[in-house]
mmCIF file of C-alpha atoms and ligand atoms in Angstrom:
data_model
loop_
_atom_site.group_PDB
_atom_site.id
_atom_site.type_symbol
_atom_site.label_atom_id
_atom_site.label_comp_id
_atom_site.label_asym_id
_atom_site.label_seq_id
_atom_site.Cartn_x
_atom_site.Cartn_y
_atom_site.Cartn_z
ATOM 1 C CA UNK A 1 0.000 0.000 0.000
ATOM 2 C CA UNK A 2 1.287 3.470 -0.889
ATOM 3 C CA UNK A 3 2.271 5.723 1.984
ATOM 4 C CA UNK A 4 2.454 8.950 -0.038
ATOM 5 C CA UNK A 5 -0.577 11.237 -0.455
ATOM 6 C CA UNK A 6 -3.206 9.668 -2.727
ATOM 7 C CA UNK A 7 -3.108 11.185 -6.202
ATOM 8 C CA UNK A 8 -5.271 10.083 -9.140
ATOM 9 C CA UNK A 9 -4.733 10.737 -12.837
ATOM 10 C CA UNK A 10 -8.246 10.935 -14.238
ATOM 11 C CA UNK A 11 -7.881 14.011 -16.438
ATOM 12 C CA UNK A 12 -4.928 15.932 -17.834
ATOM 13 C CA UNK A 13 -5.755 18.730 -15.376
ATOM 14 C CA UNK A 14 -4.974 16.460 -12.404
ATOM 15 C CA UNK A 15 -1.300 17.475 -12.599
ATOM 16 C CA UNK A 16 0.255 20.949 -12.692
ATOM 17 C CA UNK A 17 2.613 22.362 -15.334
ATOM 18 C CA UNK A 18 5.419 21.946 -12.812
ATOM 19 C CA UNK A 19 4.549 18.275 -12.281
ATOM 20 C CA UNK A 20 4.513 17.757 -16.067
ATOM 21 C CA UNK A 21 7.963 19.336 -16.334
ATOM 22 C CA UNK A 22 9.201 16.825 -13.743
ATOM 23 C CA UNK A 23 7.456 13.908 -15.495
ATOM 24 C CA UNK A 24 8.936 14.757 -18.897
ATOM 25 C CA UNK A 25 12.422 14.907 -17.407
ATOM 26 C CA UNK A 26 11.891 11.674 -15.548
ATOM 27 C CA UNK A 27 10.507 10.027 -18.697
ATOM 28 C CA UNK A 28 13.672 10.904 -20.610
ATOM 29 C CA UNK A 29 15.759 9.236 -17.897
ATOM 30 C CA UNK A 30 13.545 6.144 -17.714
ATOM 31 C CA UNK A 31 13.589 5.836 -21.506
ATOM 32 C CA UNK A 32 17.382 6.085 -21.576
ATOM 33 C CA UNK A 33 17.659 3.306 -19.002
ATOM 34 C CA UNK A 34 15.247 1.142 -21.023
ATOM 35 C CA UNK A 35 17.295 1.659 -24.194
ATOM 36 C CA UNK A 36 20.536 0.697 -22.452
ATOM 37 C CA UNK A 37 19.072 -2.292 -20.568
ATOM 38 C CA UNK A 38 19.763 -0.607 -17.246
ATOM 39 C CA UNK A 39 17.571 -2.037 -14.510
ATOM 40 C CA UNK A 40 15.087 0.402 -12.990
ATOM 41 C CA UNK A 41 13.022 -1.321 -10.291
ATOM 42 C CA UNK A 42 11.443 1.296 -8.020
ATOM 43 C CA UNK A 43 8.129 -0.601 -7.834
ATOM 44 C CA UNK A 44 9.256 -4.021 -6.560
ATOM 45 C CA UNK A 45 6.365 -5.797 -4.821
ATOM 46 C CA UNK A 46 3.828 -3.275 -6.163
ATOM 47 C CA UNK A 47 0.866 -4.503 -8.182
ATOM 48 C CA UNK A 48 -1.112 -2.728 -10.879
ATOM 49 C CA UNK A 49 -4.696 -3.817 -11.652
ATOM 50 C CA UNK A 50 -5.726 -3.016 -15.224
ATOM 51 C CA UNK A 51 -9.463 -2.966 -15.930
ATOM 52 C CA UNK A 52 -10.531 -2.916 -19.573
ATOM 53 C CA UNK A 53 -14.137 -2.362 -20.569
ATOM 54 C CA UNK A 54 -13.036 -1.530 -24.139
ATOM 55 C CA UNK A 55 -10.471 -3.075 -26.483
ATOM 56 C CA UNK A 56 -6.804 -2.040 -26.427
ATOM 57 C CA UNK A 57 -3.399 -2.852 -27.851
ATOM 58 C CA UNK A 58 -1.085 0.036 -26.876
ATOM 59 C CA UNK A 59 -2.575 0.785 -23.475
ATOM 60 C CA UNK A 60 -2.570 -2.874 -22.461
ATOM 61 C CA UNK A 61 0.978 -3.591 -23.612
ATOM 62 C CA UNK A 62 2.483 -0.330 -22.355
ATOM 63 C CA UNK A 63 0.995 -0.554 -18.865
ATOM 64 C CA UNK A 64 1.655 -4.270 -18.493
ATOM 65 C CA UNK A 65 5.208 -4.244 -19.871
ATOM 66 C CA UNK A 66 5.886 -0.963 -18.060
ATOM 67 C CA UNK A 67 4.877 -2.269 -14.653
ATOM 68 C CA UNK A 68 7.023 -5.410 -15.053
ATOM 69 C CA UNK A 69 9.953 -3.270 -16.189
ATOM 70 C CA UNK A 70 9.570 -1.215 -12.985
ATOM 71 C CA UNK A 71 9.866 -4.416 -10.949
ATOM 72 C CA UNK A 72 6.164 -4.787 -10.165
ATOM 73 C CA UNK A 73 3.412 -7.069 -11.379
ATOM 74 C CA UNK A 74 0.048 -6.803 -13.055
ATOM 75 C CA UNK A 75 -3.497 -8.166 -12.779
ATOM 76 C CA UNK A 76 -5.607 -7.892 -15.930
ATOM 77 C CA UNK A 77 -9.413 -7.725 -15.714
ATOM 78 C CA UNK A 78 -12.072 -7.225 -18.356
ATOM 79 C CA UNK A 79 -15.817 -6.715 -18.080
ATOM 80 C CA UNK A 80 -16.377 -10.166 -19.551
ATOM 81 C CA UNK A 81 -14.197 -12.090 -17.104
ATOM 82 C CA UNK A 82 -14.972 -10.263 -13.855
ATOM 83 C CA UNK A 83 -18.016 -9.384 -11.780
ATOM 84 C CA UNK A 84 -17.863 -5.901 -13.326
ATOM 85 C CA UNK A 85 -19.774 -7.361 -16.256
ATOM 86 C CA UNK A 86 -22.388 -8.829 -13.921
ATOM 87 C CA UNK A 87 -23.443 -5.532 -12.399
ATOM 88 C CA UNK A 88 -21.346 -5.504 -9.225
ATOM 89 C CA UNK A 89 -21.495 -1.843 -8.172
ATOM 90 C CA UNK A 90 -18.424 0.109 -9.226
ATOM 91 C CA UNK A 91 -18.074 1.419 -5.654
ATOM 92 C CA UNK A 92 -17.846 -2.145 -4.295
ATOM 93 C CA UNK A 93 -15.372 -3.177 -6.998
ATOM 94 C CA UNK A 94 -13.234 -0.149 -6.133
ATOM 95 C CA UNK A 95 -13.242 -0.931 -2.411
ATOM 96 C CA UNK A 96 -12.261 -4.557 -2.982
ATOM 97 C CA UNK A 97 -9.702 -4.213 -5.786
ATOM 98 C CA UNK A 98 -7.938 -1.298 -4.104
ATOM 99 C CA UNK A 99 -7.381 -3.341 -0.922
ATOM 100 C CA UNK A 100 -5.391 -5.874 -2.934
ATOM 101 C CA UNK A 101 -3.266 -3.805 -5.303
ATOM 102 C CA UNK A 102 -1.237 -0.571 -5.202
ATOM 103 C CA UNK A 103 -2.443 1.106 -8.377
ATOM 104 C CA UNK A 104 -5.406 0.781 -10.763
ATOM 105 C CA UNK A 105 -5.662 1.669 -14.465
ATOM 106 C CA UNK A 106 -9.146 1.737 -15.992
ATOM 107 C CA UNK A 107 -10.363 2.003 -19.587
ATOM 108 C CA UNK A 108 -14.108 2.489 -19.616
ATOM 109 C CA UNK A 109 -17.042 4.395 -21.120
ATOM 110 C CA UNK A 110 -18.305 7.381 -19.091
ATOM 111 C CA UNK A 111 -15.875 9.507 -17.084
ATOM 112 C CA UNK A 112 -18.377 9.342 -14.210
ATOM 113 C CA UNK A 113 -17.540 5.654 -13.812
ATOM 114 C CA UNK A 114 -13.830 6.191 -13.286
ATOM 115 C CA UNK A 115 -14.535 9.167 -10.998
ATOM 116 C CA UNK A 116 -16.785 6.960 -8.836
ATOM 117 C CA UNK A 117 -14.167 4.221 -8.770
ATOM 118 C CA UNK A 118 -11.520 6.741 -7.676
ATOM 119 C CA UNK A 119 -13.768 8.114 -4.962
ATOM 120 C CA UNK A 120 -13.915 4.676 -3.321
ATOM 121 C CA UNK A 121 -10.362 3.586 -4.090
ATOM 122 C CA UNK A 122 -7.606 3.389 -1.474
ATOM 123 C CA UNK A 123 -4.951 3.606 -4.194
ATOM 124 C CA UNK A 124 -4.224 5.903 -7.160
ATOM 125 C CA UNK A 125 -6.410 5.428 -10.240
ATOM 126 C CA UNK A 126 -5.214 6.179 -13.793
ATOM 127 C CA UNK A 127 -7.502 6.931 -16.752
ATOM 128 C CA UNK A 128 -6.560 4.579 -19.608
ATOM 129 C CA UNK A 129 -9.253 6.225 -21.816
ATOM 130 C CA UNK A 130 -12.866 7.209 -21.263
ATOM 131 C CA UNK A 131 -15.428 8.615 -23.679
ATOM 132 C CA UNK A 132 -14.378 12.090 -22.521
ATOM 133 C CA UNK A 133 -10.581 11.980 -22.036
ATOM 134 C CA UNK A 134 -7.358 10.133 -22.873
ATOM 135 C CA UNK A 135 -4.728 11.826 -20.686
ATOM 136 C CA UNK A 136 -2.008 9.137 -20.933
ATOM 137 C CA UNK A 137 -2.039 9.490 -24.716
ATOM 138 C CA UNK A 138 -1.620 13.259 -24.630
ATOM 139 C CA UNK A 139 1.151 12.826 -22.074
ATOM 140 C CA UNK A 140 2.953 10.623 -24.619
ATOM 141 C CA UNK A 141 2.156 12.978 -27.505
ATOM 142 C CA UNK A 142 3.589 16.019 -25.766
ATOM 143 C CA UNK A 143 6.690 14.117 -24.657
ATOM 144 C CA UNK A 144 7.114 13.051 -28.303
ATOM 145 C CA UNK A 145 6.753 16.641 -29.482
ATOM 146 C CA UNK A 146 9.373 17.791 -26.974
ATOM 147 C CA UNK A 147 11.780 15.029 -28.040
ATOM 148 C CA UNK A 148 11.527 16.062 -31.680
ATOM 149 C CA UNK A 149 11.088 19.823 -31.502
ATOM 150 C CA UNK A 150 11.639 21.092 -27.928
ATOM 151 C CA UNK A 151 9.083 22.931 -25.799
ATOM 152 C CA UNK A 152 5.464 22.933 -26.987
ATOM 153 C CA UNK A 153 4.805 26.287 -25.282
ATOM 154 C CA UNK A 154 3.478 28.870 -27.743
ATOM 155 C CA UNK A 155 3.096 26.313 -30.551
ATOM 156 C CA UNK A 156 0.018 25.569 -32.671
ATOM 157 C CA UNK A 157 -1.515 22.091 -32.766
ATOM 158 C CA UNK A 158 -4.077 21.435 -35.524
ATOM 159 C CA UNK A 159 -6.806 18.993 -34.547
ATOM 160 C CA UNK A 160 -8.591 17.622 -37.646
ATOM 161 C CA UNK A 161 -11.598 15.361 -37.048
ATOM 162 C CA UNK A 162 -13.908 14.345 -34.246
ATOM 163 C CA UNK A 163 -14.495 16.488 -31.168
ATOM 164 C CA UNK A 164 -13.760 13.436 -29.042
ATOM 165 C CA UNK A 165 -11.800 12.290 -25.974
ATOM 166 C CA UNK A 166 -8.462 13.085 -27.640
ATOM 167 C CA UNK A 167 -9.612 16.564 -28.712
ATOM 168 C CA UNK A 168 -10.879 17.376 -25.205
ATOM 169 C CA UNK A 169 -7.583 16.312 -23.689
ATOM 170 C CA UNK A 170 -5.540 18.339 -26.203
ATOM 171 C CA UNK A 171 -7.534 21.399 -25.129
ATOM 172 C CA UNK A 172 -6.868 20.716 -21.453
ATOM 173 C CA UNK A 173 -3.157 20.339 -22.189
ATOM 174 C CA UNK A 174 -3.111 23.558 -24.247
ATOM 175 C CA UNK A 175 -4.600 25.557 -21.419
ATOM 176 C CA UNK A 176 -2.227 24.076 -18.852
ATOM 177 C CA UNK A 177 0.995 24.134 -20.871
ATOM 178 C CA UNK A 178 0.452 27.310 -22.886
ATOM 179 C CA UNK A 179 -0.095 26.348 -26.516
ATOM 180 C CA UNK A 180 -3.035 26.750 -28.920
ATOM 181 C CA UNK A 181 -5.206 24.152 -30.649
ATOM 182 C CA UNK A 182 -6.725 24.903 -34.053
ATOM 183 C CA UNK A 183 -9.784 22.683 -34.180
ATOM 184 C CA UNK A 184 -11.696 21.649 -37.281
ATOM 185 C CA UNK A 185 -14.555 19.155 -36.978
ATOM 186 C CA UNK A 186 -17.525 18.402 -39.232
ATOM 187 C CA UNK A 187 -20.708 20.080 -38.093
ATOM 188 C CA UNK A 188 -22.508 18.001 -35.490
ATOM 189 C CA UNK A 189 -19.191 16.668 -34.131
ATOM 190 C CA UNK A 190 -17.840 19.842 -32.527
ATOM 191 C CA UNK A 191 -15.909 19.877 -29.285
ATOM 192 C CA UNK A 192 -17.879 20.602 -26.141
ATOM 193 C CA UNK A 193 -15.971 23.275 -24.244
ATOM 194 C CA UNK A 194 -17.770 22.383 -21.006
ATOM 195 C CA UNK A 195 -16.535 18.761 -21.192
ATOM 196 C CA UNK A 196 -12.994 19.930 -21.830
ATOM 197 C CA UNK A 197 -13.522 22.457 -19.035
ATOM 198 C CA UNK A 198 -11.268 25.050 -20.667
ATOM 199 C CA UNK A 199 -11.514 28.738 -21.518
ATOM 200 C CA UNK A 200 -11.856 29.770 -25.165
ATOM 201 C CA UNK A 201 -8.344 31.309 -25.086
ATOM 202 C CA UNK A 202 -6.566 28.003 -25.704
ATOM 203 C CA UNK A 203 -8.287 27.083 -28.985
ATOM 204 C CA UNK A 204 -9.733 28.424 -32.224
ATOM 205 C CA UNK A 205 -12.370 26.763 -34.366
ATOM 206 C CA UNK A 206 -12.087 26.548 -38.179
ATOM 207 C CA UNK A 207 -14.758 25.241 -40.545
ATOM 208 C CA UNK A 208 -12.150 24.297 -43.127
ATOM 209 C CA UNK A 209 -9.526 21.755 -41.983
ATOM 210 C CA UNK A 210 -7.000 23.340 -44.385
ATOM 211 C CA UNK A 211 -7.284 26.585 -42.425
ATOM 212 C CA UNK A 212 -6.817 24.760 -39.142
ATOM 213 C CA UNK A 213 -3.588 23.261 -40.499
ATOM 214 C CA UNK A 214 -2.243 26.555 -41.888
ATOM 215 C CA UNK A 215 1.005 27.375 -40.087
ATOM 216 C CA UNK A 216 0.586 24.560 -37.537
ATOM 217 C CA UNK A 217 3.587 23.042 -35.736
ATOM 218 C CA UNK A 218 1.799 19.726 -35.303
ATOM 219 C CA UNK A 219 -1.108 18.190 -37.206
ATOM 220 C CA UNK A 220 -3.021 15.443 -35.466
ATOM 221 C CA UNK A 221 -6.164 13.413 -35.934
ATOM 222 C CA UNK A 222 -7.940 10.301 -34.691
ATOM 223 C CA UNK A 223 -10.446 7.702 -35.864
ATOM 224 C CA UNK A 224 -13.779 9.000 -37.147
ATOM 225 C CA UNK A 225 -15.645 6.564 -34.910
ATOM 226 C CA UNK A 226 -14.432 6.093 -31.353
ATOM 227 C CA UNK A 227 -15.078 2.962 -29.311
ATOM 228 C CA UNK A 228 -18.638 2.928 -28.017
ATOM 229 C CA UNK A 229 -19.969 4.899 -31.020
ATOM 230 C CA UNK A 230 -19.903 2.068 -33.574
ATOM 231 C CA UNK A 231 -23.649 2.396 -34.322
ATOM 232 C CA UNK A 232 -22.884 5.820 -35.873
ATOM 233 C CA UNK A 233 -20.167 4.469 -38.166
ATOM 234 C CA UNK A 234 -21.943 4.865 -41.517
ATOM 235 C CA UNK A 235 -23.251 8.373 -40.752
ATOM 236 C CA UNK A 236 -19.792 9.388 -39.571
ATOM 237 C CA UNK A 237 -18.109 8.095 -42.734
ATOM 238 C CA UNK A 238 -20.271 10.507 -44.746
ATOM 239 C CA UNK A 239 -19.907 13.460 -42.381
ATOM 240 C CA UNK A 240 -16.106 13.139 -42.038
ATOM 241 C CA UNK A 241 -15.242 12.561 -45.708
ATOM 242 C CA UNK A 242 -13.467 15.964 -46.002
ATOM 243 C CA UNK A 243 -11.606 15.537 -42.708
ATOM 244 C CA UNK A 244 -8.887 13.239 -43.999
ATOM 245 C CA UNK A 245 -5.398 14.559 -43.236
ATOM 246 C CA UNK A 246 -3.700 14.581 -46.633
ATOM 247 C CA UNK A 247 -0.453 15.858 -48.116
ATOM 248 C CA UNK A 248 -2.122 19.167 -49.025
ATOM 249 C CA UNK A 249 -3.007 19.804 -45.375
ATOM 250 C CA UNK A 250 0.535 18.911 -44.329
ATOM 251 C CA UNK A 251 1.854 21.365 -46.932
ATOM 252 C CA UNK A 252 -0.328 24.090 -45.391
ATOM 253 C CA UNK A 253 1.322 23.461 -42.014
ATOM 254 C CA UNK A 254 4.850 24.684 -41.165
ATOM 255 C CA UNK A 255 7.554 22.969 -43.269
ATOM 256 C CA UNK A 256 8.880 21.187 -40.161
ATOM 257 C CA UNK A 257 5.415 20.276 -38.811
ATOM 258 C CA UNK A 258 4.993 16.844 -37.271
ATOM 259 C CA UNK A 259 2.087 14.466 -37.793
ATOM 260 C CA UNK A 260 0.674 12.429 -34.902
ATOM 261 C CA UNK A 261 -2.142 9.899 -34.506
ATOM 262 C CA UNK A 262 -2.825 8.025 -31.283
ATOM 263 C CA UNK A 263 -3.563 4.844 -33.301
ATOM 264 C CA UNK A 264 -5.189 2.573 -34.324
ATOM 265 C CA UNK A 265 -5.355 4.335 -37.710
ATOM 266 C CA UNK A 266 -7.520 3.808 -40.769
ATOM 267 C CA UNK A 267 -5.508 4.767 -43.820
ATOM 268 C CA UNK A 268 -7.788 6.337 -46.439
ATOM 269 C CA UNK A 269 -10.246 7.552 -43.791
ATOM 270 C CA UNK A 270 -8.929 10.062 -41.221
ATOM 271 C CA UNK A 271 -5.416 10.050 -42.733
ATOM 272 C CA UNK A 272 -3.838 9.330 -46.103
ATOM 273 C CA UNK A 273 -1.203 6.598 -46.166
ATOM 274 C CA UNK A 274 1.300 9.123 -47.622
ATOM 275 C CA UNK A 275 0.983 11.213 -44.465
ATOM 276 C CA UNK A 276 1.016 8.577 -41.730
ATOM 277 C CA UNK A 277 3.773 6.642 -43.487
ATOM 278 C CA UNK A 278 5.559 9.803 -44.615
ATOM 279 C CA UNK A 279 8.600 11.698 -43.296
ATOM 280 C CA UNK A 280 6.682 14.088 -41.005
ATOM 281 C CA UNK A 281 4.902 11.286 -39.159
ATOM 282 C CA UNK A 282 6.185 10.362 -35.694
ATOM 283 C CA UNK A 283 3.425 7.886 -34.861
ATOM 284 C CA UNK A 284 5.760 5.004 -33.941
ATOM 285 C CA UNK A 285 7.747 7.140 -31.494
ATOM 286 C CA UNK A 286 4.421 8.408 -30.186
ATOM 287 C CA UNK A 287 3.175 4.853 -29.583
ATOM 288 C CA UNK A 288 6.450 3.757 -27.969
ATOM 289 C CA UNK A 289 6.445 6.764 -25.685
ATOM 290 C CA UNK A 290 3.235 5.520 -24.055
ATOM 291 C CA UNK A 291 5.498 3.000 -22.320
ATOM 292 C CA UNK A 292 8.019 5.526 -21.051
ATOM 293 C CA UNK A 293 5.649 8.295 -19.918
ATOM 294 C CA UNK A 294 3.403 5.844 -18.097
ATOM 295 C CA UNK A 295 6.365 4.321 -16.270
ATOM 296 C CA UNK A 296 7.247 7.824 -15.073
ATOM 297 C CA UNK A 297 3.595 8.433 -14.168
ATOM 298 C CA UNK A 298 3.199 5.197 -12.179
ATOM 299 C CA UNK A 299 6.440 5.830 -10.332
ATOM 300 C CA UNK A 300 5.327 9.398 -9.532
ATOM 301 C CA UNK A 301 1.849 8.437 -8.322
ATOM 302 C CA UNK A 302 3.283 5.796 -5.991
ATOM 303 C CA UNK A 303 6.578 7.296 -4.856
ATOM 304 C CA UNK A 304 6.373 11.028 -5.558
ATOM 305 C CA UNK A 305 9.377 12.977 -6.845
ATOM 306 C CA UNK A 306 12.644 11.072 -6.874
ATOM 307 C CA UNK A 307 16.043 12.702 -7.042
HETATM 308 N N1 CP B 1 -3.835 4.823 -28.540
HETATM 309 C C1 CP B 1 -4.360 3.879 -27.757
HETATM 310 O O1 CP B 1 -4.818 4.138 -26.628
HETATM 311 O O2 CP B 1 -4.334 2.633 -28.303
HETATM 312 P P1 CP B 1 -5.060 1.332 -27.786
HETATM 313 O O3 CP B 1 -6.544 1.537 -27.987
HETATM 314 O O4 CP B 1 -4.515 0.230 -28.637
HETATM 315 O O5 CP B 1 -4.756 1.133 -26.330
HETATM 316 N N1 NVA B 2 -10.860 8.234 -29.803
HETATM 317 C C1 NVA B 2 -10.475 6.836 -29.869
HETATM 318 C C2 NVA B 2 -9.099 6.653 -29.327
HETATM 319 C C3 NVA B 2 -8.590 5.255 -29.391
HETATM 320 C C4 NVA B 2 -7.251 5.093 -28.744
HETATM 321 C C5 NVA B 2 -11.476 5.995 -29.095
HETATM 322 O O1 NVA B 2 -11.937 6.447 -28.043
HETATM 323 O O2 NVA B 2 -11.812 4.913 -29.554
#
């Protein structure tokens, strides 16, 4: 059981700019150790429970591999193979699971569910994606930006596509870390500023995705249909047809602009193959960095700042 003050990571706003600065530095160190096979075992005897109510590749592998690499171990639960799928109250699940492990990561539907779990948990809870937010992904994306281009402060990030969990989290990060998001979504799929919980200073809305990309330092997008919204797939395919990041949009951005996508990607839908597989794309670094940033995050939530 952790002896430091209980800290959850449910939204990007749960940490301060100063804490992010520490985490990015710590991530660089942890990544360096990983690359040189240097042992880093601060979480020996600690256990992470991972609860998945939606599918995952990156989140599952990065949290599971990451926890083992930190010297700890992992328990993996899904709705289908636990009592969570048989209507055990989330509050009861939280009370029980958090008496047996040191840390919990949850991927679920509504943010309210993870908030309720955290309220009844004795240990830190991490958001591994909800309908509203995906903070671990943005943590990795910003670390990736910093690795390639330096500080993101004052930069412009173009968001092309759905006003979804990723878009909301980009806005939260922009407000906290001092950059701007140029958002372009089809009508009917706009961002909801109240969900993001940000002021209108950190973003600008553009009808035309080309305009959103103009002069951007980073162009990013995501699937047209997020998990949980599959019934809308056909309608979305029609509505999003002009929101495919293509070489023309990348040309409108700064010459050294990066392209990111949290993955999984659908080439020919939200992004052209030439872009995601092209020279400006950093999607593989972005995916790998999930591992490193989350190791730094888990270490921080359990042990606080280390010298
Ligand atoms: N980007 C991301 O969260 O990927 P997974 O759905 O594979 O975990
Ligand atoms: N917006 C996507 C992200 C997947 C990692 C979803 O929620 O399905």
